[in-house]
PDB file of C-alpha atoms in Angstrom:
ATOM      1  CA  MET A   1     114.157  31.169 121.751  1.00  0.00           C
ATOM      2  CA  GLN A   2     116.854  31.758 124.333  1.00  0.00           C
ATOM      3  CA  THR A   3     115.891  34.044 127.218  1.00  0.00           C
ATOM      4  CA  TYR A   4     117.865  36.421 129.404  1.00  0.00           C
ATOM      5  CA  ARG A   5     117.032  38.273 132.595  1.00  0.00           C
ATOM      6  CA  LEU A   6     116.970  42.052 132.209  1.00  0.00           C
ATOM      7  CA  GLY A   7     119.354  43.415 134.801  1.00  0.00           C
ATOM      8  CA  LYS A   8     119.581  41.837 138.223  1.00  0.00           C
ATOM      9  CA  THR A   9     115.879  41.955 139.066  1.00  0.00           C
ATOM     10  CA  GLY A  10     114.064  42.304 135.754  1.00  0.00           C
ATOM     11  CA  PRO A  11     111.845  39.986 133.733  1.00  0.00           C
ATOM     12  CA  GLU A  12     112.981  37.055 131.622  1.00  0.00           C
ATOM     13  CA  VAL A  13     112.950  38.258 128.035  1.00  0.00           C
ATOM     14  CA  SER A  14     113.638  36.658 124.679  1.00  0.00           C
ATOM     15  CA  ALA A  15     117.129  37.135 123.254  1.00  0.00           C
ATOM     16  CA  MET A  16     115.552  39.385 120.639  1.00  0.00           C
ATOM     17  CA  GLY A  17     112.757  41.926 121.051  1.00  0.00           C
ATOM     18  CA  LEU A  18     110.285  43.444 118.601  1.00  0.00           C
ATOM     19  CA  GLY A  19     110.407  47.230 118.285  1.00  0.00           C
ATOM     20  CA  CYS A  20     106.971  48.335 117.146  1.00  0.00           C
ATOM     21  CA  MET A  21     107.563  52.038 116.386  1.00  0.00           C
ATOM     22  CA  GLY A  22     107.676  51.586 112.614  1.00  0.00           C
ATOM     23  CA  MET A  23     104.127  50.234 112.671  1.00  0.00           C
ATOM     24  CA  SER A  24     102.819  53.712 113.522  1.00  0.00           C
ATOM     25  CA  GLY A  25     104.106  56.007 110.827  1.00  0.00           C
ATOM     26  CA  MET A  26     107.654  56.887 111.844  1.00  0.00           C
ATOM     27  CA  TYR A  27     108.956  55.396 108.587  1.00  0.00           C
ATOM     28  CA  GLY A  28     105.908  56.190 106.502  1.00  0.00           C
ATOM     29  CA  PRO A  29     102.602  54.306 106.247  1.00  0.00           C
ATOM     30  CA  ALA A  30     102.397  50.731 107.534  1.00  0.00           C
ATOM     31  CA  ASP A  31      99.749  48.105 106.840  1.00  0.00           C
ATOM     32  CA  ARG A  32      97.703  47.553 110.006  1.00  0.00           C
ATOM     33  CA  ALA A  33      96.792  43.953 109.296  1.00  0.00           C
ATOM     34  CA  GLU A  34     100.385  43.070 108.420  1.00  0.00           C
ATOM     35  CA  SER A  35     101.632  44.835 111.550  1.00  0.00           C
ATOM     36  CA  ILE A  36      99.330  42.774 113.759  1.00  0.00           C
ATOM     37  CA  ALA A  37     100.271  39.612 111.882  1.00  0.00           C
ATOM     38  CA  THR A  38     103.941  40.459 112.491  1.00  0.00           C
ATOM     39  CA  ILE A  39     103.349  40.873 116.227  1.00  0.00           C
ATOM     40  CA  HIS A  40     101.546  37.520 116.285  1.00  0.00           C
ATOM     41  CA  ALA A  41     104.363  35.864 114.319  1.00  0.00           C
ATOM     42  CA  ALA A  42     106.930  37.272 116.743  1.00  0.00           C
ATOM     43  CA  LEU A  43     105.042  35.966 119.772  1.00  0.00           C
ATOM     44  CA  ASP A  44     104.601  32.568 118.106  1.00  0.00           C
ATOM     45  CA  ALA A  45     108.359  32.447 117.410  1.00  0.00           C
ATOM     46  CA  GLY A  46     109.128  32.967 121.095  1.00  0.00           C
ATOM     47  CA  ILE A  47     109.752  36.715 121.100  1.00  0.00           C
ATOM     48  CA  ASN A  48     108.044  38.039 124.215  1.00  0.00           C
ATOM     49  CA  LEU A  49     109.550  41.549 124.445  1.00  0.00           C
ATOM     50  CA  LEU A  50     107.397  44.165 122.706  1.00  0.00           C
ATOM     51  CA  ASP A  51     108.722  47.715 122.753  1.00  0.00           C
ATOM     52  CA  THR A  52     106.615  50.816 122.210  1.00  0.00           C
ATOM     53  CA  GLY A  53     106.202  54.451 123.213  1.00  0.00           C
ATOM     54  CA  ASP A  54     103.025  56.269 124.155  1.00  0.00           C
ATOM     55  CA  PHE A  55     103.922  58.985 121.609  1.00  0.00           C
ATOM     56  CA  TYR A  56     104.340  56.602 118.642  1.00  0.00           C
ATOM     57  CA  GLY A  57     101.514  57.729 116.427  1.00  0.00           C
ATOM     58  CA  MET A  58     100.130  59.653 119.439  1.00  0.00           C
ATOM     59  CA  GLY A  59      98.828  56.458 121.027  1.00  0.00           C
ATOM     60  CA  HIS A  60      98.285  54.520 117.796  1.00  0.00           C
ATOM     61  CA  ASN A  61     101.095  52.062 118.544  1.00  0.00           C
ATOM     62  CA  GLU A  62      99.799  51.170 121.987  1.00  0.00           C
ATOM     63  CA  MET A  63      96.297  50.605 120.651  1.00  0.00           C
ATOM     64  CA  LEU A  64      97.733  48.450 117.860  1.00  0.00           C
ATOM     65  CA  ILE A  65      99.609  46.276 120.357  1.00  0.00           C
ATOM     66  CA  GLY A  66      96.529  46.112 122.550  1.00  0.00           C
ATOM     67  CA  GLU A  67      94.528  44.807 119.600  1.00  0.00           C
ATOM     68  CA  ALA A  68      97.229  42.259 118.740  1.00  0.00           C
ATOM     69  CA  LEU A  69      97.251  40.932 122.312  1.00  0.00           C
ATOM     70  CA  LYS A  70      93.500  40.356 122.508  1.00  0.00           C
ATOM     71  CA  GLY A  71      92.796  36.682 123.120  1.00  0.00           C
ATOM     72  CA  ARG A  72      96.383  36.008 124.173  1.00  0.00           C
ATOM     73  CA  ARG A  73      97.723  35.419 127.666  1.00  0.00           C
ATOM     74  CA  ARG A  74      98.922  38.719 129.117  1.00  0.00           C
ATOM     75  CA  GLU A  75     101.863  37.076 130.910  1.00  0.00           C
ATOM     76  CA  ASN A  76     103.288  35.838 127.599  1.00  0.00           C
ATOM     77  CA  ALA A  77     104.181  39.393 126.587  1.00  0.00           C
ATOM     78  CA  VAL A  78     106.733  41.665 128.249  1.00  0.00           C
ATOM     79  CA  ILE A  79     105.580  45.167 127.330  1.00  0.00           C
ATOM     80  CA  SER A  80     108.163  47.945 127.440  1.00  0.00           C
ATOM     81  CA  VAL A  81     106.809  51.502 127.205  1.00  0.00           C
ATOM     82  CA  LYS A  82     108.564  54.856 126.838  1.00  0.00           C
ATOM     83  CA  PHE A  83     106.799  58.025 127.938  1.00  0.00           C
ATOM     84  CA  GLY A  84     107.374  61.742 128.270  1.00  0.00           C
ATOM     85  CA  ALA A  85     107.636  63.044 124.699  1.00  0.00           C
ATOM     86  CA  LEU A  86     105.177  65.860 124.021  1.00  0.00           C
ATOM     87  CA  ARG A  87     103.493  66.195 120.629  1.00  0.00           C
ATOM     88  CA  ASP A  88     101.026  68.557 118.999  1.00  0.00           C
ATOM     89  CA  PRO A  89      97.977  67.877 116.766  1.00  0.00           C
ATOM     90  CA  VAL A  90     100.064  67.911 113.580  1.00  0.00           C
ATOM     91  CA  GLY A  91     102.648  65.502 114.963  1.00  0.00           C
ATOM     92  CA  GLY A  92     105.279  68.067 115.935  1.00  0.00           C
ATOM     93  CA  TRP A  93     107.545  67.598 118.943  1.00  0.00           C
ATOM     94  CA  GLY A  94     107.256  69.796 122.024  1.00  0.00           C
ATOM     95  CA  GLY A  95     109.912  68.572 124.424  1.00  0.00           C
ATOM     96  CA  ILE A  96     109.946  66.114 127.331  1.00  0.00           C
ATOM     97  CA  ASP A  97     107.883  66.078 130.522  1.00  0.00           C
ATOM     98  CA  GLY A  98     109.328  63.982 133.350  1.00  0.00           C
ATOM     99  CA  ARG A  99     107.453  65.555 136.263  1.00  0.00           C
ATOM    100  CA  PRO A 100     106.037  63.022 138.746  1.00  0.00           C
ATOM    101  CA  VAL A 101     102.465  64.196 138.143  1.00  0.00           C
ATOM    102  CA  ALA A 102     103.003  63.768 134.390  1.00  0.00           C
ATOM    103  CA  VAL A 103     104.465  60.267 134.866  1.00  0.00           C
ATOM    104  CA  LYS A 104     101.278  59.087 136.517  1.00  0.00           C
ATOM    105  CA  ASN A 105      99.114  60.810 133.926  1.00  0.00           C
ATOM    106  CA  PHE A 106     100.989  59.250 130.994  1.00  0.00           C
ATOM    107  CA  LEU A 107     100.774  55.831 132.646  1.00  0.00           C
ATOM    108  CA  ALA A 108      97.020  56.052 133.141  1.00  0.00           C
ATOM    109  CA  TYR A 109      96.463  56.653 129.438  1.00  0.00           C
ATOM    110  CA  THR A 110      98.912  53.917 128.444  1.00  0.00           C
ATOM    111  CA  LEU A 111      97.127  51.297 130.549  1.00  0.00           C
ATOM    112  CA  GLN A 112      93.851  52.267 128.928  1.00  0.00           C
ATOM    113  CA  ARG A 113      95.159  52.180 125.355  1.00  0.00           C
ATOM    114  CA  LEU A 114      96.924  48.853 125.796  1.00  0.00           C
ATOM    115  CA  GLY A 115      94.005  47.349 127.698  1.00  0.00           C
ATOM    116  CA  VAL A 116      96.259  45.915 130.422  1.00  0.00           C
ATOM    117  CA  ASP A 117      96.505  46.205 134.199  1.00  0.00           C
ATOM    118  CA  TYR A 118     100.247  46.753 134.391  1.00  0.00           C
ATOM    119  CA  ILE A 119     103.318  47.639 132.311  1.00  0.00           C
ATOM    120  CA  ASP A 120     106.326  45.339 132.530  1.00  0.00           C
ATOM    121  CA  VAL A 121     109.035  47.969 131.958  1.00  0.00           C
ATOM    122  CA  TYR A 122     108.268  51.699 132.088  1.00  0.00           C
ATOM    123  CA  ARG A 123     110.830  54.325 131.145  1.00  0.00           C
ATOM    124  CA  PRO A 124     111.205  58.028 130.328  1.00  0.00           C
ATOM    125  CA  ALA A 125     111.984  58.354 126.626  1.00  0.00           C
ATOM    126  CA  ARG A 126     114.540  61.093 127.265  1.00  0.00           C
ATOM    127  CA  LEU A 127     115.854  63.052 130.233  1.00  0.00           C
ATOM    128  CA  ASP A 128     113.756  66.080 131.144  1.00  0.00           C
ATOM    129  CA  PRO A 129     116.398  68.797 131.711  1.00  0.00           C
ATOM    130  CA  ASN A 130     114.065  70.578 134.110  1.00  0.00           C
ATOM    131  CA  VAL A 131     113.333  67.608 136.367  1.00  0.00           C
ATOM    132  CA  PRO A 132     115.923  65.651 138.384  1.00  0.00           C
ATOM    133  CA  ILE A 133     116.065  62.039 137.213  1.00  0.00           C
ATOM    134  CA  GLU A 134     115.616  61.039 140.861  1.00  0.00           C
ATOM    135  CA  ASP A 135     112.144  62.624 140.835  1.00  0.00           C
ATOM    136  CA  THR A 136     111.066  60.923 137.604  1.00  0.00           C
ATOM    137  CA  VAL A 137     112.348  57.509 138.684  1.00  0.00           C
ATOM    138  CA  GLY A 138     110.840  58.007 142.141  1.00  0.00           C
ATOM    139  CA  ALA A 139     107.428  58.533 140.570  1.00  0.00           C
ATOM    140  CA  ILE A 140     107.760  55.317 138.574  1.00  0.00           C
ATOM    141  CA  ALA A 141     108.852  53.541 141.765  1.00  0.00           C
ATOM    142  CA  ASP A 142     105.608  54.716 143.370  1.00  0.00           C
ATOM    143  CA  MET A 143     103.726  53.080 140.499  1.00  0.00           C
ATOM    144  CA  VAL A 144     105.724  49.879 141.043  1.00  0.00           C
ATOM    145  CA  LYS A 145     104.584  49.855 144.661  1.00  0.00           C
ATOM    146  CA  ALA A 146     101.009  50.462 143.532  1.00  0.00           C
ATOM    147  CA  GLY A 147     101.198  47.485 141.126  1.00  0.00           C
ATOM    148  CA  TYR A 148     100.796  49.391 137.856  1.00  0.00           C
ATOM    149  CA  VAL A 149     104.437  48.914 136.788  1.00  0.00           C
ATOM    150  CA  ARG A 150     106.680  45.892 137.321  1.00  0.00           C
ATOM    151  CA  HIS A 151     110.143  47.261 136.472  1.00  0.00           C
ATOM    152  CA  ILE A 152     111.930  50.542 135.713  1.00  0.00           C
ATOM    153  CA  GLY A 153     114.055  51.250 132.654  1.00  0.00           C
ATOM    154  CA  LEU A 154     115.879  54.236 131.177  1.00  0.00           C
ATOM    155  CA  SER A 155     116.394  55.468 127.647  1.00  0.00           C
ATOM    156  CA  GLU A 156     119.157  57.476 125.942  1.00  0.00           C
ATOM    157  CA  VAL A 157     120.818  58.789 129.103  1.00  0.00           C
ATOM    158  CA  GLY A 158     124.482  59.031 130.017  1.00  0.00           C
ATOM    159  CA  ALA A 159     126.537  57.225 132.647  1.00  0.00           C
ATOM    160  CA  ASP A 160     126.132  59.875 135.367  1.00  0.00           C
ATOM    161  CA  THR A 161     122.351  59.913 134.989  1.00  0.00           C
ATOM    162  CA  ILE A 162     122.236  56.116 135.062  1.00  0.00           C
ATOM    163  CA  ARG A 163     124.157  56.071 138.343  1.00  0.00           C
ATOM    164  CA  ARG A 164     121.903  58.714 139.900  1.00  0.00           C
ATOM    165  CA  ALA A 165     118.755  56.868 138.830  1.00  0.00           C
ATOM    166  CA  ALA A 166     120.058  53.599 140.262  1.00  0.00           C
ATOM    167  CA  THR A 167     120.332  55.150 143.733  1.00  0.00           C
ATOM    168  CA  VAL A 168     116.551  55.612 143.799  1.00  0.00           C
ATOM    169  CA  ALA A 169     115.282  52.232 142.588  1.00  0.00           C
ATOM    170  CA  PRO A 170     116.512  49.158 140.707  1.00  0.00           C
ATOM    171  CA  ILE A 171     116.994  49.870 136.990  1.00  0.00           C
ATOM    172  CA  VAL A 172     116.681  46.774 134.816  1.00  0.00           C
ATOM    173  CA  ASP A 173     117.740  48.115 131.440  1.00  0.00           C
ATOM    174  CA  LEU A 174     118.848  51.057 129.376  1.00  0.00           C
ATOM    175  CA  GLN A 175     117.307  51.383 125.942  1.00  0.00           C
ATOM    176  CA  ILE A 176     119.763  53.048 123.582  1.00  0.00           C
ATOM    177  CA  GLU A 177     120.881  52.920 119.968  1.00  0.00           C
ATOM    178  CA  TYR A 178     123.670  50.423 119.295  1.00  0.00           C
ATOM    179  CA  SER A 179     124.817  49.057 115.973  1.00  0.00           C
ATOM    180  CA  LEU A 180     127.939  48.573 113.901  1.00  0.00           C
ATOM    181  CA  ILE A 181     127.770  52.246 112.907  1.00  0.00           C
ATOM    182  CA  SER A 182     126.489  53.616 116.248  1.00  0.00           C
ATOM    183  CA  ARG A 183     128.966  52.486 118.879  1.00  0.00           C
ATOM    184  CA  GLY A 184     129.151  55.499 121.157  1.00  0.00           C
ATOM    185  CA  ILE A 185     127.964  53.549 124.194  1.00  0.00           C
ATOM    186  CA  GLU A 186     131.148  51.485 124.279  1.00  0.00           C
ATOM    187  CA  GLU A 187     133.264  54.232 125.853  1.00  0.00           C
ATOM    188  CA  LYS A 188     131.394  55.198 129.045  1.00  0.00           C
ATOM    189  CA  ILE A 189     127.792  54.024 129.020  1.00  0.00           C
ATOM    190  CA  LEU A 190     128.259  50.283 128.535  1.00  0.00           C
ATOM    191  CA  PRO A 191     130.940  50.069 131.253  1.00  0.00           C
ATOM    192  CA  ALA A 192     128.567  51.887 133.629  1.00  0.00           C
ATOM    193  CA  THR A 193     125.607  49.598 132.932  1.00  0.00           C
ATOM    194  CA  ARG A 194     127.807  46.529 133.365  1.00  0.00           C
ATOM    195  CA  GLU A 195     129.187  47.881 136.630  1.00  0.00           C
ATOM    196  CA  LEU A 196     125.632  48.338 137.921  1.00  0.00           C
ATOM    197  CA  GLY A 197     124.178  45.110 136.501  1.00  0.00           C
ATOM    198  CA  ILE A 198     121.863  46.886 134.056  1.00  0.00           C
ATOM    199  CA  SER A 199     121.035  45.336 130.674  1.00  0.00           C
ATOM    200  CA  ILE A 200     120.979  47.097 127.296  1.00  0.00           C
ATOM    201  CA  THR A 201     117.987  46.853 124.999  1.00  0.00           C
ATOM    202  CA  ALA A 202     119.540  47.994 121.738  1.00  0.00           C
ATOM    203  CA  TYR A 203     117.412  49.749 119.153  1.00  0.00           C
ATOM    204  CA  GLY A 204     118.542  50.850 115.701  1.00  0.00           C
ATOM    205  CA  VAL A 205     120.615  47.692 115.189  1.00  0.00           C
ATOM    206  CA  LEU A 206     120.091  48.112 111.444  1.00  0.00           C
ATOM    207  CA  SER A 207     120.338  51.911 111.687  1.00  0.00           C
ATOM    208  CA  ARG A 208     116.758  52.394 110.486  1.00  0.00           C
ATOM    209  CA  GLY A 209     117.320  50.105 107.538  1.00  0.00           C
ATOM    210  CA  LEU A 210     120.502  51.808 106.356  1.00  0.00           C
ATOM    211  CA  ILE A 211     122.694  48.760 107.054  1.00  0.00           C
ATOM    212  CA  SER A 212     120.000  46.174 106.391  1.00  0.00           C
ATOM    213  CA  GLY A 213     121.255  45.492 102.883  1.00  0.00           C
ATOM    214  CA  HIS A 214     117.849  46.480 101.499  1.00  0.00           C
ATOM    215  CA  TRP A 215     118.130  50.273 101.422  1.00  0.00           C
ATOM    216  CA  GLN A 216     119.211  51.923  98.170  1.00  0.00           C
ATOM    217  CA  LYS A 217     120.178  55.492  97.406  1.00  0.00           C
ATOM    218  CA  GLY A 218     117.249  57.405  95.978  1.00  0.00           C
ATOM    219  CA  GLN A 219     114.699  55.073  97.510  1.00  0.00           C
ATOM    220  CA  ALA A 220     111.433  56.961  97.754  1.00  0.00           C
ATOM    221  CA  ALA A 221     110.516  58.106 101.255  1.00  0.00           C
ATOM    222  CA  SER A 222     106.932  58.714 102.343  1.00  0.00           C
ATOM    223  CA  ALA A 223     105.740  61.798 104.186  1.00  0.00           C
ATOM    224  CA  GLY A 224     106.561  61.546 107.867  1.00  0.00           C
ATOM    225  CA  ASP A 225     109.480  59.158 107.318  1.00  0.00           C
ATOM    226  CA  PHE A 226     112.182  59.999 109.868  1.00  0.00           C
ATOM    227  CA  ARG A 227     114.843  59.085 107.337  1.00  0.00           C
ATOM    228  CA  THR A 228     114.074  62.159 105.214  1.00  0.00           C
ATOM    229  CA  HIS A 229     115.675  64.200 108.025  1.00  0.00           C
ATOM    230  CA  SER A 230     118.285  61.709 109.250  1.00  0.00           C
ATOM    231  CA  PRO A 231     121.828  62.954 108.502  1.00  0.00           C
ATOM    232  CA  ARG A 232     123.040  59.488 107.538  1.00  0.00           C
ATOM    233  CA  PHE A 233     120.531  59.269 104.687  1.00  0.00           C
ATOM    234  CA  GLN A 234     121.366  62.679 103.225  1.00  0.00           C
ATOM    235  CA  GLU A 235     123.250  63.357  99.988  1.00  0.00           C
ATOM    236  CA  GLY A 236     126.966  63.401 100.676  1.00  0.00           C
ATOM    237  CA  ASN A 237     126.652  60.991 103.613  1.00  0.00           C
ATOM    238  CA  VAL A 238     124.525  58.167 102.291  1.00  0.00           C
ATOM    239  CA  GLU A 239     127.057  57.253  99.592  1.00  0.00           C
ATOM    240  CA  GLN A 240     129.809  56.681 102.163  1.00  0.00           C
ATOM    241  CA  ASN A 241     127.462  54.735 104.404  1.00  0.00           C
ATOM    242  CA  LEU A 242     126.226  52.484 101.622  1.00  0.00           C
ATOM    243  CA  ALA A 243     129.854  51.764 100.697  1.00  0.00           C
ATOM    244  CA  LEU A 244     130.240  50.322 104.210  1.00  0.00           C
ATOM    245  CA  VAL A 245     127.172  48.185 103.606  1.00  0.00           C
ATOM    246  CA  GLU A 246     128.730  46.736 100.466  1.00  0.00           C
ATOM    247  CA  LYS A 247     131.804  45.728 102.452  1.00  0.00           C
ATOM    248  CA  LEU A 248     129.503  44.058 104.948  1.00  0.00           C
ATOM    249  CA  ARG A 249     127.671  42.332 102.087  1.00  0.00           C
ATOM    250  CA  GLU A 250     130.921  40.697 100.952  1.00  0.00           C
ATOM    251  CA  ILE A 251     131.371  39.228 104.438  1.00  0.00           C
ATOM    252  CA  ALA A 252     127.752  38.083 104.604  1.00  0.00           C
ATOM    253  CA  GLU A 253     128.041  36.298 101.275  1.00  0.00           C
ATOM    254  CA  THR A 254     131.034  34.293 102.482  1.00  0.00           C
ATOM    255  CA  LYS A 255     128.831  32.980 105.315  1.00  0.00           C
ATOM    256  CA  SER A 256     125.747  32.524 103.087  1.00  0.00           C
ATOM    257  CA  VAL A 257     123.654  34.903 105.197  1.00  0.00           C
ATOM    258  CA  SER A 258     122.160  38.335 104.617  1.00  0.00           C
ATOM    259  CA  VAL A 259     123.656  41.706 105.497  1.00  0.00           C
ATOM    260  CA  ALA A 260     120.927  42.274 108.071  1.00  0.00           C
ATOM    261  CA  GLN A 261     121.628  38.931 109.717  1.00  0.00           C
ATOM    262  CA  ILE A 262     125.333  39.750 110.064  1.00  0.00           C
ATOM    263  CA  ALA A 263     124.551  43.186 111.544  1.00  0.00           C
ATOM    264  CA  ILE A 264     122.046  41.785 114.052  1.00  0.00           C
ATOM    265  CA  ALA A 265     124.292  38.869 115.005  1.00  0.00           C
ATOM    266  CA  TRP A 266     127.167  41.285 115.688  1.00  0.00           C
ATOM    267  CA  VAL A 267     125.069  43.200 118.239  1.00  0.00           C
ATOM    268  CA  ALA A 268     123.649  40.031 119.813  1.00  0.00           C
ATOM    269  CA  ALA A 269     127.117  38.539 120.236  1.00  0.00           C
ATOM    270  CA  LYS A 270     128.381  41.551 122.168  1.00  0.00           C
ATOM    271  CA  GLY A 271     127.100  40.127 125.441  1.00  0.00           C
ATOM    272  CA  ARG A 272     124.245  38.350 127.195  1.00  0.00           C
ATOM    273  CA  ASP A 273     123.338  41.709 128.706  1.00  0.00           C
ATOM    274  CA  ILE A 274     122.500  43.142 125.261  1.00  0.00           C
ATOM    275  CA  VAL A 275     119.114  42.403 123.683  1.00  0.00           C
ATOM    276  CA  PRO A 276     118.620  43.633 120.093  1.00  0.00           C
ATOM    277  CA  LEU A 277     115.253  45.198 119.283  1.00  0.00           C
ATOM    278  CA  ILE A 278     114.227  44.369 115.725  1.00  0.00           C
ATOM    279  CA  GLY A 279     112.090  47.023 114.060  1.00  0.00           C
ATOM    280  CA  ALA A 280     110.332  44.649 111.666  1.00  0.00           C
ATOM    281  CA  ARG A 281     106.875  45.684 110.530  1.00  0.00           C
ATOM    282  CA  ARG A 282     106.452  42.836 108.044  1.00  0.00           C
ATOM    283  CA  ARG A 283     106.638  39.101 108.548  1.00  0.00           C
ATOM    284  CA  ASP A 284     109.308  38.588 105.888  1.00  0.00           C
ATOM    285  CA  ARG A 285     111.640  41.048 107.624  1.00  0.00           C
ATOM    286  CA  LEU A 286     110.907  39.359 110.953  1.00  0.00           C
ATOM    287  CA  THR A 287     111.772  35.968 109.458  1.00  0.00           C
ATOM    288  CA  GLU A 288     115.058  37.351 108.168  1.00  0.00           C
ATOM    289  CA  ALA A 289     115.877  38.804 111.598  1.00  0.00           C
ATOM    290  CA  LEU A 290     115.076  35.525 113.331  1.00  0.00           C
ATOM    291  CA  GLY A 291     117.568  33.848 111.010  1.00  0.00           C
ATOM    292  CA  SER A 292     120.339  35.870 112.632  1.00  0.00           C
ATOM    293  CA  ARG A 293     120.028  33.635 115.697  1.00  0.00           C
ATOM    294  CA  ALA A 294     121.760  30.868 113.731  1.00  0.00           C
ATOM    295  CA  VAL A 295     124.713  33.044 112.693  1.00  0.00           C
ATOM    296  CA  GLN A 296     127.846  32.106 114.612  1.00  0.00           C
ATOM    297  CA  LEU A 297     130.633  34.697 114.662  1.00  0.00           C
ATOM    298  CA  SER A 298     134.192  33.693 115.483  1.00  0.00           C
ATOM    299  CA  ALA A 299     136.876  36.008 116.830  1.00  0.00           C
ATOM    300  CA  GLU A 300     138.211  36.188 113.287  1.00  0.00           C
ATOM    301  CA  ASP A 301     134.749  37.162 112.019  1.00  0.00           C
ATOM    302  CA  PHE A 302     134.586  39.998 114.536  1.00  0.00           C
ATOM    303  CA  THR A 303     137.957  41.277 113.390  1.00  0.00           C
ATOM    304  CA  THR A 304     136.926  41.104 109.738  1.00  0.00           C
ATOM    305  CA  ILE A 305     133.586  42.828 110.343  1.00  0.00           C
ATOM    306  CA  GLU A 306     135.045  45.621 112.449  1.00  0.00           C
ATOM    307  CA  ARG A 307     137.844  46.164 109.956  1.00  0.00           C
ATOM    308  CA  ALA A 308     135.256  46.522 107.190  1.00  0.00           C
ATOM    309  CA  VAL A 309     133.065  48.830 109.297  1.00  0.00           C
ATOM    310  CA  PRO A 310     135.368  50.613 111.760  1.00  0.00           C
ATOM    311  CA  LYS A 311     134.043  52.497 114.751  1.00  0.00           C
ATOM    312  CA  ASP A 312     133.020  56.051 113.772  1.00  0.00           C
ATOM    313  CA  ALA A 313     133.170  55.164 110.074  1.00  0.00           C
ATOM    314  CA  ALA A 314     129.604  56.354 109.422  1.00  0.00           C
ATOM    315  CA  ALA A 315     129.064  59.726 107.795  1.00  0.00           C
ATOM    316  CA  GLY A 316     126.582  61.929 109.629  1.00  0.00           C
ATOM    317  CA  GLY A 317     125.116  61.795 113.117  1.00  0.00           C
ATOM    318  CA  ARG A 318     122.486  59.312 114.205  1.00  0.00           C
ATOM    319  CA  TYR A 319     120.017  62.189 114.765  1.00  0.00           C
ATOM    320  CA  PRO A 320     119.877  65.755 113.430  1.00  0.00           C
ATOM    321  CA  GLU A 321     122.202  68.054 115.385  1.00  0.00           C
ATOM    322  CA  HIS A 322     119.395  69.983 117.102  1.00  0.00           C
ATOM    323  CA  MET A 323     118.127  66.702 118.568  1.00  0.00           C
ATOM    324  CA  LEU A 324     121.562  65.451 119.630  1.00  0.00           C
ATOM    325  CA  GLN A 325     122.122  68.667 121.593  1.00  0.00           C
ATOM    326  CA  HIS A 326     119.300  67.713 123.952  1.00  0.00           C
ATOM    327  CA  MET A 327     120.209  64.048 124.392  1.00  0.00           C
ATOM    328  CA  ASP A 328     121.824  63.220 127.723  1.00  0.00           C
ATOM    329  CA  SER A 329     123.517  60.144 126.230  1.00  0.00           C
ATOM    330  CA  GLU A 330     125.511  62.395 123.894  1.00  0.00           C
ATOM    331  CA  LYS A 331     126.986  64.581 126.635  1.00  0.00           C
TER     332      LYS A 331
END
């Protein structure tokens, strides 16, 4: 597995990371044993970047990763953690807390759940509108000095916020959605991160399965599945989006690869500073994603792919409107 350095000062990470959110209920129930087996298979394949959030399953995801890492060398995993999202006992969302005192509190619980002494990359999940980003990043920087965090990242923030954060401490990466049908970062955010030497860890490269080639209209969704509320999966939008997938399937078939492999390879080929996070929660999906590493895209391929799936061709937003209104990256 090829490795890249995150940012100018960050850790060496595999060219592909494993996003573990789906193992803790965000897309419906997941099999615990299969989830752990998938984490093990990823590590054995050379993937060292494991991405989680302390609010995924209200701590479930961190405990799952902690269990998967038992008996393995801590230094072989680069653990990336998002914090700050507030939840209630029934799983509802209550906003973001980026206060310095909250940063240290969240971190203490994360270390305990994961069973580790430090976090490799620690980042606020979203911008707290009531707390200057300088204060939140400054608190993480204090934890870097204390040895509990190695590096600082950001998530879903805009170019101005990125620049402000970078004046406080080195930022190694920005985690943000990026895929063939979610290309909003190309206008302002990606130029800013490249100017500052900050990497992108791209989640949603398959748009929550929508452009994986496996999703079908009418596919049953379990309780708690984010996709039941996602605009792109709703009646009136999903038909247009699946038509784009079929165009992508035609291209994939000419190269004897899968739709998912084409979509992942497109993101990976956008630059050495972009690391796709694969949200596989089963070993077969992980194997398929790993196969994308062998897909070579020529300039002609890029033209063909982007003609088939033009920028802004997707119907519906990547999140419900009430969520987009509070996302700094969308401003």
